[in-house]
Short mmCIF file of C-alpha atoms in Angstrom, two decimals:
data_model
loop_
_atom_site.label_atom_id
_atom_site.label_comp_id
_atom_site.label_asym_id
_atom_site.label_seq_id
_atom_site.Cartn_x
_atom_site.Cartn_y
_atom_site.Cartn_z
CA MET A 1 51.27 86.77 115.09
CA ARG A 2 52.80 89.84 116.52
CA GLU A 3 55.94 91.23 114.76
CA ALA A 4 59.17 91.95 117.34
CA LYS A 5 59.86 95.48 118.18
CA VAL A 6 63.00 96.23 116.16
CA GLY A 7 64.81 99.56 117.79
CA PHE A 8 66.11 102.44 116.12
CA LEU A 9 69.68 101.11 115.55
CA GLY A 10 68.31 97.89 114.32
CA LYS A 11 66.00 99.85 111.32
CA TYR A 12 69.01 101.62 110.88
CA PRO A 13 72.04 99.56 110.66
CA TRP A 14 74.04 101.72 108.73
CA LEU A 15 74.21 104.42 111.37
CA VAL A 16 76.08 101.75 113.29
CA THR A 17 78.30 100.99 110.86
CA GLY A 18 79.05 104.45 110.31
CA PHE A 19 79.74 105.16 113.24
CA PHE A 20 82.03 102.12 113.42
CA PHE A 21 83.90 103.82 110.73
CA PHE A 22 84.07 107.63 111.76
CA MET A 23 85.18 106.12 115.13
CA TRP A 24 88.27 104.34 113.71
CA TYR A 25 89.01 107.09 111.36
CA PHE A 26 89.11 109.28 114.13
CA LEU A 27 91.06 107.34 116.71
CA ASN A 28 93.71 106.61 114.05
CA VAL A 29 93.86 110.18 113.41
CA ILE A 30 94.28 111.15 117.01
CA PHE A 31 96.91 108.11 117.91
CA ASN A 32 99.27 109.25 114.89
CA ILE A 33 98.85 112.94 115.67
CA LEU A 34 99.62 112.08 119.80
CA ASN A 35 102.14 109.41 118.69
CA LYS A 36 103.98 111.87 116.71
CA LYS A 37 104.06 114.43 119.12
CA ILE A 38 105.53 112.29 122.10
CA TYR A 39 108.26 111.31 119.80
CA ASN A 40 109.12 114.99 118.71
CA TYR A 41 110.18 115.20 122.99
CA PHE A 42 110.72 111.44 123.53
CA PRO A 43 112.57 110.08 120.60
CA TYR A 44 112.73 106.37 121.78
CA PRO A 45 110.03 104.05 119.58
CA TYR A 46 111.17 100.80 121.08
CA PHE A 47 109.91 101.88 124.68
CA VAL A 48 107.11 103.86 122.95
CA SER A 49 106.02 100.45 121.05
CA ALA A 50 106.17 98.43 123.90
CA VAL A 51 104.55 101.15 126.05
CA HIS A 52 101.17 101.04 123.22
CA LEU A 53 101.39 97.18 123.47
CA PHE A 54 101.37 97.30 127.69
CA VAL A 55 98.43 99.82 127.95
CA GLY A 56 96.90 97.44 125.54
CA VAL A 57 97.19 94.38 127.18
CA VAL A 58 96.36 96.14 130.93
CA TYR A 59 92.89 97.13 129.31
CA CYS A 60 92.20 93.64 128.02
CA LEU A 61 92.82 91.88 131.56
CA LEU A 62 90.61 94.48 132.96
CA SER A 63 88.13 93.65 130.60
CA TRP A 64 88.69 89.68 130.93
CA SER A 65 87.94 90.73 134.58
CA VAL A 66 84.25 91.91 134.23
CA GLY A 67 83.49 89.38 131.56
CA LEU A 68 83.48 92.01 128.48
CA PRO A 69 84.47 89.81 126.81
CA LYS A 70 84.67 86.58 128.53
CA ARG A 71 88.31 85.13 128.15
CA ALA A 72 88.16 82.35 125.69
CA PRO A 73 90.72 79.59 126.89
CA ILE A 74 93.68 79.05 125.01
CA ASP A 75 95.53 76.01 124.46
CA SER A 76 98.71 74.76 123.37
CA ASN A 77 98.24 74.18 119.67
CA LEU A 78 96.66 77.49 119.32
CA LEU A 79 99.46 79.20 121.38
CA LYS A 80 101.48 77.52 118.73
CA VAL A 81 99.84 79.11 115.39
CA LEU A 82 99.31 82.53 117.17
CA ILE A 83 102.95 82.91 118.11
CA PRO A 84 104.54 83.87 114.56
CA VAL A 85 101.45 85.78 113.80
CA ALA A 86 102.31 87.84 117.43
CA VAL A 87 105.80 88.10 116.73
CA CYS A 88 105.49 89.63 113.15
CA HIS A 89 102.83 91.96 114.51
CA ALA A 90 105.88 93.04 117.53
CA ILE A 91 108.17 93.68 114.77
CA GLY A 92 105.97 95.34 112.08
CA HIS A 93 104.83 97.67 115.18
CA ILE A 94 108.30 98.70 116.47
CA THR A 95 109.58 99.34 112.83
CA SER A 96 106.46 101.71 111.83
CA ASN A 97 107.42 103.40 114.78
CA VAL A 98 111.31 103.75 114.48
CA SER A 99 109.85 105.21 110.82
CA PHE A 100 107.24 107.53 112.78
CA ALA A 101 109.96 108.71 114.60
CA ALA A 102 112.31 109.18 112.11
CA VAL A 103 110.54 111.02 109.41
CA ALA A 104 107.40 112.84 109.02
CA VAL A 105 104.10 110.77 109.73
CA SER A 106 102.67 111.39 106.03
CA PHE A 107 106.06 109.88 104.51
CA THR A 108 105.85 106.70 106.62
CA HIS A 109 102.34 106.34 105.34
CA THR A 110 102.98 106.40 101.90
CA ILE A 111 105.58 104.34 102.44
CA LYS A 112 103.49 101.97 104.01
CA ALA A 113 101.03 102.04 101.01
CA LEU A 114 103.21 99.55 99.41
CA GLU A 115 101.79 97.26 101.70
CA PRO A 116 99.47 95.32 99.10
CA PHE A 117 102.86 95.26 96.78
CA PHE A 118 104.48 92.97 99.44
CA ASN A 119 101.00 90.75 100.24
CA ALA A 120 101.05 89.92 96.36
CA SER A 121 104.50 89.22 95.93
CA ALA A 122 104.08 86.68 98.97
CA SER A 123 101.23 85.03 97.69
CA GLN A 124 102.38 84.48 94.25
CA PHE A 125 106.23 83.36 95.17
CA LEU A 126 105.80 82.09 98.80
CA LEU A 127 102.41 80.62 98.75
CA GLY A 128 102.53 79.56 94.90
CA GLN A 129 98.64 81.26 94.49
CA SER A 130 98.52 82.82 91.33
CA ILE A 131 97.77 86.41 90.66
CA PRO A 132 95.76 88.28 87.89
CA ILE A 133 97.59 90.41 85.90
CA THR A 134 94.55 93.17 86.72
CA LEU A 135 96.13 92.67 90.26
CA TRP A 136 100.07 93.17 89.29
CA LEU A 137 99.07 96.06 86.74
CA SER A 138 96.86 98.01 89.68
CA LEU A 139 100.05 97.84 91.87
CA ALA A 140 102.27 99.66 89.60
CA PRO A 141 100.97 103.04 90.12
CA VAL A 142 101.51 102.04 94.06
CA VAL A 143 105.12 101.49 93.24
CA LEU A 144 105.90 104.79 90.72
CA GLY A 145 104.18 107.02 93.76
CA VAL A 146 105.88 105.83 96.33
CA ALA A 147 108.99 106.20 94.22
CA MET A 148 108.23 109.87 93.36
CA ALA A 149 106.96 110.89 96.81
CA SER A 150 110.91 109.28 98.11
CA LEU A 151 113.03 111.29 95.96
CA THR A 152 111.71 114.78 96.73
CA GLU A 153 110.53 113.82 100.15
CA LEU A 154 111.82 116.90 102.72
CA SER A 155 111.83 114.43 105.88
CA PHE A 156 113.54 111.90 103.82
CA ASN A 157 116.39 109.46 105.72
CA TRP A 158 117.26 106.07 105.15
CA LEU A 159 116.16 104.63 108.70
CA GLY A 160 112.73 106.15 108.07
CA PHE A 161 112.77 104.36 104.56
CA ILE A 162 113.92 101.14 105.47
CA SER A 163 112.31 100.83 109.00
CA ALA A 164 108.58 101.30 107.26
CA MET A 165 109.83 98.50 104.31
CA ILE A 166 110.73 96.09 107.23
CA SER A 167 107.21 97.19 108.38
CA ASN A 168 105.64 96.34 105.39
CA ILE A 169 107.13 92.53 104.99
CA SER A 170 106.84 91.93 108.59
CA PHE A 171 102.67 92.78 108.20
CA THR A 172 103.01 90.81 105.28
CA TYR A 173 103.93 87.67 106.94
CA ARG A 174 101.95 88.51 109.72
CA SER A 175 98.53 88.19 107.43
CA ILE A 176 100.37 84.66 105.57
CA PHE A 177 100.48 83.31 109.30
CA SER A 178 97.23 84.70 110.33
CA LYS A 179 95.59 82.57 107.76
CA LYS A 180 96.71 79.45 108.82
CA ALA A 181 95.99 80.27 112.19
CA MET A 182 92.33 81.11 111.45
CA THR A 183 90.28 79.57 114.84
CA ASP A 184 86.82 79.76 115.82
CA MET A 185 87.85 82.04 118.33
CA ASP A 186 86.41 85.75 118.30
CA SER A 187 88.41 88.47 116.76
CA THR A 188 88.20 90.66 120.45
CA ASN A 189 89.93 87.76 122.07
CA VAL A 190 92.36 86.96 119.48
CA TYR A 191 94.07 90.43 119.30
CA ALA A 192 93.97 90.14 123.06
CA TYR A 193 96.24 87.13 123.03
CA ILE A 194 98.08 88.48 120.15
CA SER A 195 98.80 91.54 122.13
CA ILE A 196 100.37 89.85 125.17
CA ILE A 197 102.51 87.56 122.76
CA ALA A 198 103.77 90.82 121.32
CA LEU A 199 104.54 92.67 124.43
CA ILE A 200 106.30 89.69 125.56
CA VAL A 201 108.17 89.98 121.72
CA CYS A 202 109.04 93.71 122.59
CA ILE A 203 110.42 93.79 125.77
CA PRO A 204 113.59 92.45 125.27
CA PRO A 205 114.73 94.64 122.52
CA ALA A 206 113.43 98.08 124.16
CA ILE A 207 115.78 97.23 127.21
CA ILE A 208 118.53 96.36 124.99
CA VAL A 209 118.32 99.06 122.97
CA GLU A 210 117.31 101.96 124.57
CA GLY A 211 117.23 101.11 128.08
CA PRO A 212 120.76 103.05 128.95
CA GLN A 213 119.74 105.96 127.45
CA LEU A 214 116.62 105.91 128.76
CA LEU A 215 117.89 105.47 132.58
CA LYS A 216 120.77 107.99 131.21
CA HIS A 217 118.82 110.77 130.43
CA GLY A 218 115.28 109.92 128.02
CA PHE A 219 113.17 109.76 130.78
CA SER A 220 114.71 112.75 132.74
CA ASP A 221 114.99 114.72 129.64
CA ALA A 222 111.11 114.07 128.38
CA ILE A 223 109.83 115.19 132.20
CA ALA A 224 111.98 118.41 132.16
CA LYS A 225 110.42 119.36 128.83
CA VAL A 226 106.37 118.48 129.44
CA GLY A 227 106.67 117.81 133.36
CA MET A 228 105.76 114.09 134.68
CA THR A 229 102.04 114.00 134.73
CA LYS A 230 101.76 115.29 131.08
CA PHE A 231 104.49 112.61 130.04
CA ILE A 232 102.64 109.85 132.15
CA SER A 233 99.14 110.70 130.37
CA ASP A 234 100.84 110.69 126.76
CA LEU A 235 101.80 107.24 127.19
CA PHE A 236 98.72 106.33 128.45
CA TRP A 237 96.66 107.84 126.25
CA VAL A 238 98.74 106.70 123.08
CA GLY A 239 98.53 103.29 124.36
CA MET A 240 94.57 103.39 124.51
CA PHE A 241 94.10 105.08 121.31
CA TYR A 242 96.66 102.15 119.44
CA HIS A 243 94.55 99.82 121.09
CA LEU A 244 91.05 101.17 120.67
CA TYR A 245 91.65 102.05 116.75
CA ASN A 246 92.93 98.25 115.97
CA GLN A 247 89.87 96.51 117.82
CA LEU A 248 87.65 99.35 116.11
CA ALA A 249 89.02 98.27 112.65
CA THR A 250 88.41 94.43 113.47
CA ASN A 251 84.94 95.06 114.74
CA THR A 252 84.55 97.09 111.54
CA LEU A 253 85.43 94.13 108.94
CA GLU A 254 83.14 92.06 110.70
CA ARG A 255 80.10 94.23 110.01
CA VAL A 256 80.82 95.29 106.32
CA ALA A 257 81.91 93.38 103.07
CA PRO A 258 85.64 93.36 102.11
CA LEU A 259 85.44 95.70 99.55
CA THR A 260 83.62 98.19 101.61
CA HIS A 261 86.69 97.70 104.42
CA ALA A 262 89.38 97.92 101.83
CA VAL A 263 88.33 101.55 100.13
CA GLY A 264 88.00 102.49 104.06
CA ASN A 265 91.28 101.23 104.95
CA VAL A 266 92.58 103.07 101.93
CA LEU A 267 90.46 106.45 102.68
CA LYS A 268 91.95 106.45 106.51
CA ARG A 269 95.23 106.34 105.11
CA VAL A 270 93.98 109.87 103.41
CA PHE A 271 92.52 111.04 106.46
CA VAL A 272 95.98 110.27 108.24
CA ILE A 273 98.54 111.84 105.63
CA GLY A 274 95.68 114.94 105.61
CA PHE A 275 95.47 115.67 109.12
CA SER A 276 99.52 114.85 110.11
CA ILE A 277 100.50 117.41 107.26
CA VAL A 278 97.69 120.18 108.38
CA ILE A 279 98.69 119.72 112.37
CA PHE A 280 102.50 119.38 111.95
CA GLY A 281 102.75 121.89 109.11
CA ASN A 282 104.86 119.49 107.50
CA LYS A 283 106.24 120.81 103.56
CA ILE A 284 106.27 118.59 101.01
CA SER A 285 107.21 118.73 97.19
CA THR A 286 104.73 119.06 94.85
CA GLN A 287 106.32 116.16 93.37
CA THR A 288 105.63 113.96 97.35
CA GLY A 289 102.35 115.48 96.96
CA ILE A 290 101.90 114.06 93.58
CA GLY A 291 103.41 110.82 93.93
CA THR A 292 101.52 110.04 97.72
CA GLY A 293 98.53 111.08 94.86
CA ILE A 294 99.18 108.71 92.75
CA ALA A 295 100.06 105.48 95.46
CA ILE A 296 96.40 106.28 97.48
CA ALA A 297 94.93 105.95 94.28
CA GLY A 298 96.77 102.73 93.25
CA VAL A 299 96.30 101.20 96.52
CA ALA A 300 92.42 101.88 96.17
CA LEU A 301 92.40 100.25 92.47
CA TYR A 302 94.17 97.10 93.88
CA SER A 303 91.86 96.87 96.99
CA ILE A 304 88.91 97.29 94.74
CA ILE A 305 89.73 94.48 92.66
CA LYS A 306 91.05 92.18 95.17
CA ALA A 307 87.73 92.28 97.07
CA LYS A 308 85.63 91.81 94.12
CA ILE A 309 87.88 88.70 93.29
CA GLU A 310 87.51 87.67 96.83
CA GLU A 311 83.28 88.16 96.61
CA ASP A 312 84.06 86.35 93.60
CA LYS A 313 84.99 83.35 94.86
CA LYS A 314 82.59 83.07 97.58
CA LYS A 315 79.84 83.58 95.27
CA GLY A 316 81.41 80.46 93.19
CA LYS A 317 81.44 78.19 96.42
CA THR A 318 77.98 79.48 97.55
CA ALA A 319 76.59 78.87 93.76
#
């Protein structure tokens, strides 16, 4: 019996996985840099957040129209479980962008390193799950590092800090609701539906909070600074990069073990912080640099311990 021929990529699956990681990091870095550049001349995060999602939704609708992927049908029961996920996604996305607009990108990402702390707290106190002491201990350097970085951050302001904290809480609830919304639908379709609902949630606050200012001088000021073509192309590309990096993050998760993805996620944050400091020439104090390093190391430790616990649970179930 002849063996089926295996293609080059079939022989070296690590090359495909490596490509996914590279593209995830690359798109994420480009998104963060372009996003901040837009805020430097167009400081309207509610509107820009809606644009991110709008571009992604148009991309999803076009993909569905050509059958890549085939649109999965949705019923009222699935809609009910996806709405809370999408609402938390929308709130987390808006508040992240309010923070990105208010302070240095590197500082927002340092605050967002606290997300595992909020996840552990919610699991312990809201879901009643027992969190091992090793996990709590690994979070101590995260809290300490963020506190150190915040105290001497040169771009610090309360709007940026509080918005990033609200984003952490929103994404924590998103992960709680996501567990309840586990479905047989593929991740690409689930993310498409979440994006559509999140866009509907984002539009009213954008109109209420920023609408009058945008009509009065927001759009005209931006066009006067960079021109109509650059303004529209910047908004289009930042939306595309936002959607594609999120989609690639999901696709990468499907290809690797939780531990690999967790470590990859931490390294991604290091890349974004490092590139944003270099690109924007952000001056950071020594204490902020050390604090950021401690926080990232704590997140790495937490991610490794948590992923190992998850893998042990799976092995226990299959044994």
